[in-house]
Coordinates of C-alpha atoms in Angstrom, one line a residue:
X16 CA 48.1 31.1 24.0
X17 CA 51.2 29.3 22.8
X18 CA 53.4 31.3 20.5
X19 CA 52.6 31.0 17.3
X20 CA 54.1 29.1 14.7
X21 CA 54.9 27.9 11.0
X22 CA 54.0 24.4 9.7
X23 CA 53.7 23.3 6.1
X24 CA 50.3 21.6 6.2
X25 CA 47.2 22.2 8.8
X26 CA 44.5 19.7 8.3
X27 CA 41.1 19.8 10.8
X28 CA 39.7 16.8 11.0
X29 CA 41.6 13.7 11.8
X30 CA 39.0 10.9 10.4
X31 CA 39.9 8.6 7.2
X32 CA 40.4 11.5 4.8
X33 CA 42.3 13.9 7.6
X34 CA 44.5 11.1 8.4
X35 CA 44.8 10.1 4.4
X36 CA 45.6 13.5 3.7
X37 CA 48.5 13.9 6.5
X38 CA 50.2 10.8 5.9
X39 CA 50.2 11.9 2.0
X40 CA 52.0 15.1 3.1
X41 CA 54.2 13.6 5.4
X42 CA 55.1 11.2 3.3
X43 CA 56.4 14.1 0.6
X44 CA 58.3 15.6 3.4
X45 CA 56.4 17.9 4.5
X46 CA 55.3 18.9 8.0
X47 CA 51.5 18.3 8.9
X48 CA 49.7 19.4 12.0
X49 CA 46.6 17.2 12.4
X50 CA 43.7 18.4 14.6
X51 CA 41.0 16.6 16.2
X52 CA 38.7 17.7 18.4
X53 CA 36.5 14.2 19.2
X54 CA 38.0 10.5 18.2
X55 CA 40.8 10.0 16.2
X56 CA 39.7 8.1 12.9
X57 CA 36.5 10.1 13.2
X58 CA 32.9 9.1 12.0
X59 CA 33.8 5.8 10.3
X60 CA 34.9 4.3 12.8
X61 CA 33.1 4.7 15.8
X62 CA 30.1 5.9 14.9
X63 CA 29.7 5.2 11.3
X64 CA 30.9 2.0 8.7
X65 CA 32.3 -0.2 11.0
X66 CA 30.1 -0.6 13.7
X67 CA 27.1 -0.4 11.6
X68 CA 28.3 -3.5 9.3
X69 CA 29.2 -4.9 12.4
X70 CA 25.2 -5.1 13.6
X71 CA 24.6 -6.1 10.2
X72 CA 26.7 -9.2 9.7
X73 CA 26.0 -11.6 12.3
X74 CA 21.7 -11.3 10.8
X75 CA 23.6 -11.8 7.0
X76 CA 25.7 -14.7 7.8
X77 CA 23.2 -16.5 9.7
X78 CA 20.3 -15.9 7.0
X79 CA 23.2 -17.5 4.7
X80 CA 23.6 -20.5 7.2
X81 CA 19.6 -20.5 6.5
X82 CA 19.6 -20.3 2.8
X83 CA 21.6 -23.8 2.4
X84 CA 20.0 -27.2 3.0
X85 CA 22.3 -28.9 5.5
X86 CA 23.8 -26.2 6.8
X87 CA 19.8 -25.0 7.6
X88 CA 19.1 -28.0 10.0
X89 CA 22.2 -27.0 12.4
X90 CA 21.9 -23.1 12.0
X91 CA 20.1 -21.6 15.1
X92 CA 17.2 -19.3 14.2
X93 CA 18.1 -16.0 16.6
X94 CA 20.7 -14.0 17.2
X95 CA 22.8 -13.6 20.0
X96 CA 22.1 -9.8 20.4
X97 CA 24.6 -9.6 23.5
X98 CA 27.1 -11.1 21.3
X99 CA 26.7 -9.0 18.9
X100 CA 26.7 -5.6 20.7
X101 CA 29.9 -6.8 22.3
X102 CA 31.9 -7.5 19.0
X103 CA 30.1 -4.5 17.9
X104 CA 32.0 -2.7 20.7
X105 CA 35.4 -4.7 20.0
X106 CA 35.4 -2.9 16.3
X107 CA 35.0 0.4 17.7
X108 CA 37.8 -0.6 20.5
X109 CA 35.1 0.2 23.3
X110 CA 34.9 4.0 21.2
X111 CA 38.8 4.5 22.5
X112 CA 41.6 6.0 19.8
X113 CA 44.9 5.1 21.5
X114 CA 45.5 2.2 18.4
X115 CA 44.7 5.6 16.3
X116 CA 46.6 7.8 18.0
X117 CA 49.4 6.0 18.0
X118 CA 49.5 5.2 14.5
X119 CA 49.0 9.0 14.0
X120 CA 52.2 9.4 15.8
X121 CA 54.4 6.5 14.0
X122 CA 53.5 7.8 10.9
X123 CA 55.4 11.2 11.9
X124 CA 51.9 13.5 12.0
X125 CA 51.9 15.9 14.7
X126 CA 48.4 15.6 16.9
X127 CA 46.4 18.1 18.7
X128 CA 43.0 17.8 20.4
X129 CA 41.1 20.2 20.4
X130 CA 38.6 22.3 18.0
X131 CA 39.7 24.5 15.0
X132 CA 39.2 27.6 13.1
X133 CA 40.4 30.1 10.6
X134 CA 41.2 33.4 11.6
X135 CA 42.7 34.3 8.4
X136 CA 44.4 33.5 5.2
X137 CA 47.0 30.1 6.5
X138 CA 45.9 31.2 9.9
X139 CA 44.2 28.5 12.3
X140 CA 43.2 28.8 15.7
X141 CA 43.0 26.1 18.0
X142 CA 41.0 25.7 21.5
X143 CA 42.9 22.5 23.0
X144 CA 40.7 20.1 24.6
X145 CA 43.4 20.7 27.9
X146 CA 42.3 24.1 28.4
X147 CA 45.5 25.6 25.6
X148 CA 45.5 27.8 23.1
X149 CA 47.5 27.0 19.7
X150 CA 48.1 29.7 16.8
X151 CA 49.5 27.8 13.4
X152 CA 50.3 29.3 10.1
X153 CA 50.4 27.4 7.2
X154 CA 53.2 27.6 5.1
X155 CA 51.4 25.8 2.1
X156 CA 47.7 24.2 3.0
X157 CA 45.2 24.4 5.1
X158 CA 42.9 21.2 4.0
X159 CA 39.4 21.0 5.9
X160 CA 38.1 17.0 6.7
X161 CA 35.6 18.1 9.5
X162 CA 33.5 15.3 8.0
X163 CA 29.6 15.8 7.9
X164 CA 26.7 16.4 9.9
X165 CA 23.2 14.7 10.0
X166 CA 20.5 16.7 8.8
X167 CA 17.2 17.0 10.6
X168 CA 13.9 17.1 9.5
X169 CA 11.9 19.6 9.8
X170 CA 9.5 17.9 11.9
X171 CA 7.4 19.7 14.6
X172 CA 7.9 18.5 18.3
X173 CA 11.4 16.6 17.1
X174 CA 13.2 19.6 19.0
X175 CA 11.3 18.8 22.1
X176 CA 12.3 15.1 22.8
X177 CA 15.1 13.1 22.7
X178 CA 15.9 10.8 19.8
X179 CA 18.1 8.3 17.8
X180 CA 20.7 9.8 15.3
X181 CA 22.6 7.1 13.3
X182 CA 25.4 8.0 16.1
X183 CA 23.2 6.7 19.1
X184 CA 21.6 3.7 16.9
X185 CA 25.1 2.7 15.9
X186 CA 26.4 2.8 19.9
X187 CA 23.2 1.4 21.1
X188 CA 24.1 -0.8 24.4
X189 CA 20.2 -2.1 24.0
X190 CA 17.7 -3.5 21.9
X191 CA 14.2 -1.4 22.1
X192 CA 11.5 -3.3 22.2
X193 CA 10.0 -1.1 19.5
X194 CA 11.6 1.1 16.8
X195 CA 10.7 3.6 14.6
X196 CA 12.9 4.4 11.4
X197 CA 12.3 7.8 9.8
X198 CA 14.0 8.1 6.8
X199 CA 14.4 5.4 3.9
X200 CA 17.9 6.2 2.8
X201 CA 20.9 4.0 3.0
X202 CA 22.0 4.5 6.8
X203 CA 17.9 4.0 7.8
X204 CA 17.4 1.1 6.2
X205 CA 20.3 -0.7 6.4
X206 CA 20.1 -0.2 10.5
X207 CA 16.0 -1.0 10.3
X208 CA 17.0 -4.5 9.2
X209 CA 19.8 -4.5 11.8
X210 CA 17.5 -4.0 14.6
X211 CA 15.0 -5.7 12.8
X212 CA 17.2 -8.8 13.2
X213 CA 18.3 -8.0 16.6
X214 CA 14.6 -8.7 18.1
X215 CA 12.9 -4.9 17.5
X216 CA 9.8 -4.6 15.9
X217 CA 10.5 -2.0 13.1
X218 CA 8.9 0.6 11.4
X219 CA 10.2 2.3 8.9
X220 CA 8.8 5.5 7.7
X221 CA 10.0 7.4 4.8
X222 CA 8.8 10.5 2.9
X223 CA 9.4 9.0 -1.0
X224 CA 10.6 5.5 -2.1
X225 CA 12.9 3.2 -0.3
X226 CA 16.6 3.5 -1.8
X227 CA 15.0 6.0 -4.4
X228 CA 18.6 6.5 -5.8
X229 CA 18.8 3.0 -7.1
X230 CA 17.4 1.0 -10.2
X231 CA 13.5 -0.2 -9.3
X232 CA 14.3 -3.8 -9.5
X233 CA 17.3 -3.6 -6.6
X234 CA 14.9 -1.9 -4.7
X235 CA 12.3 -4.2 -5.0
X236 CA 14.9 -7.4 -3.6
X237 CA 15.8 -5.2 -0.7
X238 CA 12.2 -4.6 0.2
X239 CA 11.3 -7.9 0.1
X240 CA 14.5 -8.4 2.2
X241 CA 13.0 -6.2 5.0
X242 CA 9.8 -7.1 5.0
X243 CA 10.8 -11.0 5.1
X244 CA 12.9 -9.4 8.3
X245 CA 9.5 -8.0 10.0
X246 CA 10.3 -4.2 9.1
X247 CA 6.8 -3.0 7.9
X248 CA 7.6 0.2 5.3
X249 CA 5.8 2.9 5.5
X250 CA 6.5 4.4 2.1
X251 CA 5.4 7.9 0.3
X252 CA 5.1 8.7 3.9
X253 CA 4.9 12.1 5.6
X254 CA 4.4 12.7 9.6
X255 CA 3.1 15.9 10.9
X256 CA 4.3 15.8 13.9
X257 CA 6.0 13.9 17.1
X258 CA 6.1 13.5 20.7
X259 CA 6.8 11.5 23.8
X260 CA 3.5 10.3 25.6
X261 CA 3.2 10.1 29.6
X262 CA 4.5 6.6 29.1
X263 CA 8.0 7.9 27.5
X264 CA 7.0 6.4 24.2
X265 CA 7.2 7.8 20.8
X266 CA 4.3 8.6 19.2
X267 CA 5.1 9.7 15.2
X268 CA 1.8 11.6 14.1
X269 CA 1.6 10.6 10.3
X270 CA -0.1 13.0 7.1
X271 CA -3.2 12.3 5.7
X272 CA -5.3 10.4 8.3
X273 CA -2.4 7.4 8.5
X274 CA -2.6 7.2 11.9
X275 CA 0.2 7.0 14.7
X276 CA 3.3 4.9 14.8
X277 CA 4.3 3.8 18.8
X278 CA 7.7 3.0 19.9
X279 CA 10.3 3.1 22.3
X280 CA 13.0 5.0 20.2
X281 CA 13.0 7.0 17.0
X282 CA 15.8 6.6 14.4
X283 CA 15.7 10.1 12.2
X284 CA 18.3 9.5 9.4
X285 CA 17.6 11.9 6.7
X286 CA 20.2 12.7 5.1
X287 CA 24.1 14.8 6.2
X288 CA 25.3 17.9 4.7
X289 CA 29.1 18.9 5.6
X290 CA 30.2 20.4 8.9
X291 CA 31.4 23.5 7.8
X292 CA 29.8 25.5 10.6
X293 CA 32.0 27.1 13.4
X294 CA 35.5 27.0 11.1
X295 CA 35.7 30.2 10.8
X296 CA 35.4 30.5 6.9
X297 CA 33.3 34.1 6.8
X298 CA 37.1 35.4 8.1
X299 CA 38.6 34.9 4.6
X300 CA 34.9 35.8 2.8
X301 CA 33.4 32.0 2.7
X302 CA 30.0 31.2 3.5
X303 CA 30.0 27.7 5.8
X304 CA 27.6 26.0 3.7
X305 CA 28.8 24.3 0.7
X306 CA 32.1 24.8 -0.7
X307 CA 33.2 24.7 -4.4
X308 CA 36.3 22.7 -4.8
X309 CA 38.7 21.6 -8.0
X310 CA 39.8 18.4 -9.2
X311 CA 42.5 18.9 -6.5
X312 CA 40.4 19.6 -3.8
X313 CA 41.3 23.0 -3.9
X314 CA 38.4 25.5 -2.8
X315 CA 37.9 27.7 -5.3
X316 CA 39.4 31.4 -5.5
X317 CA 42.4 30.2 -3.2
X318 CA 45.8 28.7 -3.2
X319 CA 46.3 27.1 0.3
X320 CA 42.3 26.1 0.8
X321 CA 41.6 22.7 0.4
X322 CA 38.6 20.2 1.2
X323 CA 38.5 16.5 1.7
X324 CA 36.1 14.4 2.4
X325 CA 32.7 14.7 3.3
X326 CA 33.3 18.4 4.1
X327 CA 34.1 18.6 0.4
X328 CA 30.5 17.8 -0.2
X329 CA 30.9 15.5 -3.5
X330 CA 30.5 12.4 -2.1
X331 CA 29.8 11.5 1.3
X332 CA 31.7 7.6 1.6
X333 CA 34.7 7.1 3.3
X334 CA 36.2 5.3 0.8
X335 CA 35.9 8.3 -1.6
X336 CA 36.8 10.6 0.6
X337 CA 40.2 9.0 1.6
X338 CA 40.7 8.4 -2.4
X339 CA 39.7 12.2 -2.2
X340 CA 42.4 13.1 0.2
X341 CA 45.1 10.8 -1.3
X342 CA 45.1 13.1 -4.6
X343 CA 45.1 16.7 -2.4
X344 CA 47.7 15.2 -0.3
X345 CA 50.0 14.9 -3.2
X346 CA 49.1 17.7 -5.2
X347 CA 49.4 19.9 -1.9
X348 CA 53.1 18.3 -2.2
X349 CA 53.7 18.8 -6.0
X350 CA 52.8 22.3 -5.7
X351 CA 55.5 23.1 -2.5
X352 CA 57.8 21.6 -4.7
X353 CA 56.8 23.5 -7.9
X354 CA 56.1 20.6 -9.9
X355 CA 52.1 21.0 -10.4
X356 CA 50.4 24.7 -11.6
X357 CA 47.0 24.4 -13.2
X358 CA 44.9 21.6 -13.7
X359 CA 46.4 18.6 -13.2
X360 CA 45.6 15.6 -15.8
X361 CA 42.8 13.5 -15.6
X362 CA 43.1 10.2 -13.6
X363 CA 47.0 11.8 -12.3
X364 CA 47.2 11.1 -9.0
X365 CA 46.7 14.8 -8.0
X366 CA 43.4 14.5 -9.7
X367 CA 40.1 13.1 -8.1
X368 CA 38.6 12.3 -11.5
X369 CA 36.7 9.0 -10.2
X370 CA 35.0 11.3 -8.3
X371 CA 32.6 12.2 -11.7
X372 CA 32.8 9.0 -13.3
X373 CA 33.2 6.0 -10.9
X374 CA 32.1 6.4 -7.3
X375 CA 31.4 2.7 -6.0
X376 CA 29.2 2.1 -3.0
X377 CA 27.5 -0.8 -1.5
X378 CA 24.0 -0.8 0.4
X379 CA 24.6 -3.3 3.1
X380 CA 21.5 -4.6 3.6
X381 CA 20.5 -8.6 3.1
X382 CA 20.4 -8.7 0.0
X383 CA 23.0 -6.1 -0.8
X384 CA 22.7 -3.5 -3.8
X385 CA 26.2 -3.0 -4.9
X386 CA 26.8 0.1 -7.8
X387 CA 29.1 2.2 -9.5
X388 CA 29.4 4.6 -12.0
X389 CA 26.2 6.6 -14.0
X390 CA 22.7 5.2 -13.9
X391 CA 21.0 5.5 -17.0
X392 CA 19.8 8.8 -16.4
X393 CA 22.9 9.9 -15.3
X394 CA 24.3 9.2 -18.4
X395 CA 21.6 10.7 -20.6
X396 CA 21.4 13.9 -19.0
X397 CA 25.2 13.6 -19.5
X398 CA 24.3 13.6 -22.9
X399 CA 25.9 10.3 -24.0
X400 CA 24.2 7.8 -26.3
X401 CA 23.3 4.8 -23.9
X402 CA 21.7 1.6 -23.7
X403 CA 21.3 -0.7 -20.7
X404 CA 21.4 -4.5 -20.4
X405 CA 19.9 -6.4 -17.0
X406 CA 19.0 -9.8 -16.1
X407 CA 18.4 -11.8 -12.8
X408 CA 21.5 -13.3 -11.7
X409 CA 20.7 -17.0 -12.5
X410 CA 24.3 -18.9 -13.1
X411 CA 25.6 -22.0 -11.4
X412 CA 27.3 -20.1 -8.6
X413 CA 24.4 -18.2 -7.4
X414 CA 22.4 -21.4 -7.5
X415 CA 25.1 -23.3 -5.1
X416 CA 25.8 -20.1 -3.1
X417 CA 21.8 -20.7 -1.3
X418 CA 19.0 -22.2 -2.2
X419 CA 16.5 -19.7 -3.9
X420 CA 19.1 -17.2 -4.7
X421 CA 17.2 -14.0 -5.5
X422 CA 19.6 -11.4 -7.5
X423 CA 19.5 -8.5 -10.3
X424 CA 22.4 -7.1 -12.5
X425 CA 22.8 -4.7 -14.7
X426 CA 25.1 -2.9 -16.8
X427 CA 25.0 0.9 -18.7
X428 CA 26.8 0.9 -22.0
X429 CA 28.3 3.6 -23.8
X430 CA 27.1 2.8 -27.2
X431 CA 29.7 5.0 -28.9
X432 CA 32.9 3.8 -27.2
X433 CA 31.7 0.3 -26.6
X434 CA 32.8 0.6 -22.6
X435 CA 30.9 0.4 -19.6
X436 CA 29.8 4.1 -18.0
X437 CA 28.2 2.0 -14.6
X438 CA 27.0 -1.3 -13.2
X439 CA 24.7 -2.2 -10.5
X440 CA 24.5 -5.8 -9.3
X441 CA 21.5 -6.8 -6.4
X442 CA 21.8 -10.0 -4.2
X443 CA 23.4 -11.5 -1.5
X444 CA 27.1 -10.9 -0.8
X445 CA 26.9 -8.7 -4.2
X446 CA 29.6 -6.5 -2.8
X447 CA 32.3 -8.8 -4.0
X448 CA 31.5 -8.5 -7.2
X449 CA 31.8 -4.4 -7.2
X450 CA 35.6 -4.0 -7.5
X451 CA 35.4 -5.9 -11.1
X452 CA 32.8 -3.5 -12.1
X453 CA 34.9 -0.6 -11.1
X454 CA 38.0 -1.4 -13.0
X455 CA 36.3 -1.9 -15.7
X456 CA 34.6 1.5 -16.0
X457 CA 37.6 3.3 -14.9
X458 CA 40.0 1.5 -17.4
X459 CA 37.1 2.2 -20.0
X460 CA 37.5 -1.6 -20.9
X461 CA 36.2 -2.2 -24.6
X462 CA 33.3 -4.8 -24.3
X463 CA 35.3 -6.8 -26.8
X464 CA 38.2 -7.2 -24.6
X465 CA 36.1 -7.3 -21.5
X466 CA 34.6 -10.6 -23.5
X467 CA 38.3 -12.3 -22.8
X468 CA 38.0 -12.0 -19.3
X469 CA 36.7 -15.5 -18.2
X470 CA 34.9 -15.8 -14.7
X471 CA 35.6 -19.0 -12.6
X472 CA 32.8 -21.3 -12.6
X473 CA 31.4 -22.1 -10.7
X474 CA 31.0 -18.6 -9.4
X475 CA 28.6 -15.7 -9.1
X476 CA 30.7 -13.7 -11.1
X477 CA 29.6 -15.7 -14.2
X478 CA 26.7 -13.2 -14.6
X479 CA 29.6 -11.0 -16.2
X480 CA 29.4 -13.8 -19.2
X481 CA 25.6 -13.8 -19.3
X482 CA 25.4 -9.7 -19.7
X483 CA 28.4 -9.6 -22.1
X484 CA 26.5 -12.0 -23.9
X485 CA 23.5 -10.1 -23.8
X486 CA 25.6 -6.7 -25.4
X487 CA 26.1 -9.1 -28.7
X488 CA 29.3 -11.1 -27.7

């Protein structure tokens, strides 16, 4: 073992919010150790977000091509599934971190490979990945970003054979003939219709609703999305059991007399919880399970202990989580240099305060759900006094962006203060009209004001005009 030795700042995990967090610390001159025992830039983006939007895009821009008379004559009607799998393996740079690495290293962020522990309060253990030992104290933080972990099912015979997690669905280097989905949250269906697209014939099976976090009505356009695709949805769906049959195929044994689903691959995405398992938290009295953490980040009952991320177990997005570690990397900073005690303001930048109130995220299936903020029931068990305003999205723009344009908004009103508390919009290329949203609840824009700003026409982003008119203005 190398001798041991004092840094400012340990963070495990070097995906989006490890690296976020580092380059915060760095950046407040501080000294940050970041340790990695897979691919630098973790989950997201090898694995995760960008090569699972990358299987999705070439089915959404040619269904767009489709969608448009005139540009519908010339479009071809299948996908080049080679082609895609290739520039699905050009945004994962062939699953290789050197571009990674070497950012990690310009931006003045200490790396080592290998896999992590605590031993003790500051104290972290590494096992390199070259056969080395490493002993680091922390002078200041130790901030966890180990990400998350999928969750399996408790299905009999799934132990027994082998089978899709998003991870090998999101690498595949083939199309299966035949592919069964279990699991009807966002990563299942949103890689059903990619698959769906790329020549399998899908199934998708799924325990309770499609999407069952989202309003019925953007549910409904994304089922009819699906099914337009081929996928056939098993909904309210249970399985007993599973297998592999003397052929090698799948066989998904389903409740209730429903018969048996056949394929050549099984996709089980139910769910992740965070990877808190093997860090070594029972050494300073933690359970690895789910940790409680602050505004800052900061586990609870300690002042070097910090979360980021998935791991932190609020929200599991990348885009949250590197927001996430943004705000612990500078309050990890404010507090080495004395300048932060307590409870830092809401929406500081040491705070994560968007974290209760405006969490966007975007489903990105064809045709998107895009959402942020508190559902109705959200805000009602928040105990806030609430009314809702919705509408298809029926303006110029959608009309010229295809032919047929099929699209839901909606907004959630805080009837006292007159602002918006969330917004979820349903339709293709919905995403784009997200970020508006999002400024709008975090600035806590009066409707009144929000009435003065005009949407180009002609746009998609009118429907903004047709729900503010629908709130009385």
């Amino acid at each position: 073992m190398s001798e041991p030795r004092t840094v400012d700042v340990v963070i495990i995990g070097a995906g989006a919010a490890g690296e976020n967090a580092a380059e915060r610390v760095v950046q407040g001159g501080l000294t940050a150790v970041l340790i990695e025992a897979e691919l630098v830039g973790g989950e997201c983006s090898y694995w995760a977000c960008m090569p699972s939007k990358a299987l999705l895009r070439p089915g959404t821009a040619l269904l767009a091509a489709q969608s448009v008379a005139g540009s519908r004559e010339a479009a071809t009607q299948t996908l080049d599934a080679a082609a895609v799998l290739k520039r699905r393996d050009e945004f994962t740079s062939h699953w290789q971190d050197d571009g990674q690495v070497d950012w990690v290293k310009g931006a003045g962020i200490e790396l080592i490979r290998g896999h992590a522990w605590l031993t003790g309060v500051r104290t972290v253990e590494v096992a390199g990945n070259d056969g080395g030992r490493h002993l680091l104290h922390a002078r200041h933080a130790v901030a966890l970003a180990t990400g998350s972990v999928p969750t399996a099912p408790p299905l009999p015979g799934l132990d027994d054979i082998d089978y899709w997690g998003t991870r090998q669905a999101t690498s595949a280097q083939n199309i299966p003939g035949r592919l069964t989905v279990f699991g009807g949250g966002v990563s299942g269906t949103e890689l059903a219709q990619a698959f769906a697209r790329l020549g399998s014939s899908v199934t998708l099976v799924a325990r309770g609703n499609l999407l069952a976090m989202y309003p019925a009505e953007a549910r409904e356009l994304v089922k009819a999305g699906l099914r337009a695709d081929g996928v056939d949805l098993r909904l309210h769906t249970s399985a007993d059991s599973v297998r592999r049959n003397a052929d090698g195929e799948v066989e998904l044994i389903l409740s209730d007399g429903g018969g048996t689903v056949t394929s050549d691959e099984l996709l089980v995405s139910t769910g992740r919880h965070p990877a808190l398992e093997g860090l070594g938290l029972e050494s300073i009295g933690l359970e690895p399970k789910k940790l409680d953490t602050d505004t800052t980040g900061r586990v609870s009952d300690n002042d070097w202990l910090y979360a980021v991320g998935d791991a932190a177990g609020k929200v599991l997005l990348t885009h949250q989580g590197k927001y996430e570690a943004r705000a612990t990397g500078a309050a990890i900073v404010a507090r080495a240099a004395g300048k932060l005690s307590g409870d830092p303001a809401p929406w500081s930048s040491y705070a994560q305060t968007a974290d209760d109130h405006a969490v966007p995220n975007v489903v990105f299936t064809d045709p998107e759900i895009a959402s942020v903020g508190l559902s109705m029931e959200q805000a009602r068990d928040a105990g806030k006094n609430v009314s809702d305003v919705s509408l298809p999205i029926a303006v110029a723009g959608s009309s010229l962006y295809a032919d047929d344009y099929q699209g839901w908004a909606q907004l959630v009103i805080d009837d006292d203060s007159r602002t918006i508390l969330g917004a979820t919009f349903a339709g293709p290329d919905v995403a784009e009209l997200l970020h508006s949203a999002t400024i709008a609840v975090v600035g806590q824009v009066p409707l009144e004001r929000l009435w003065h700003a005009v949407p180009s026409y002609p746009t998609v982003s009118e429907v903004w005009l047709r729900l503010l008119e629908k709130c009385g203005l």
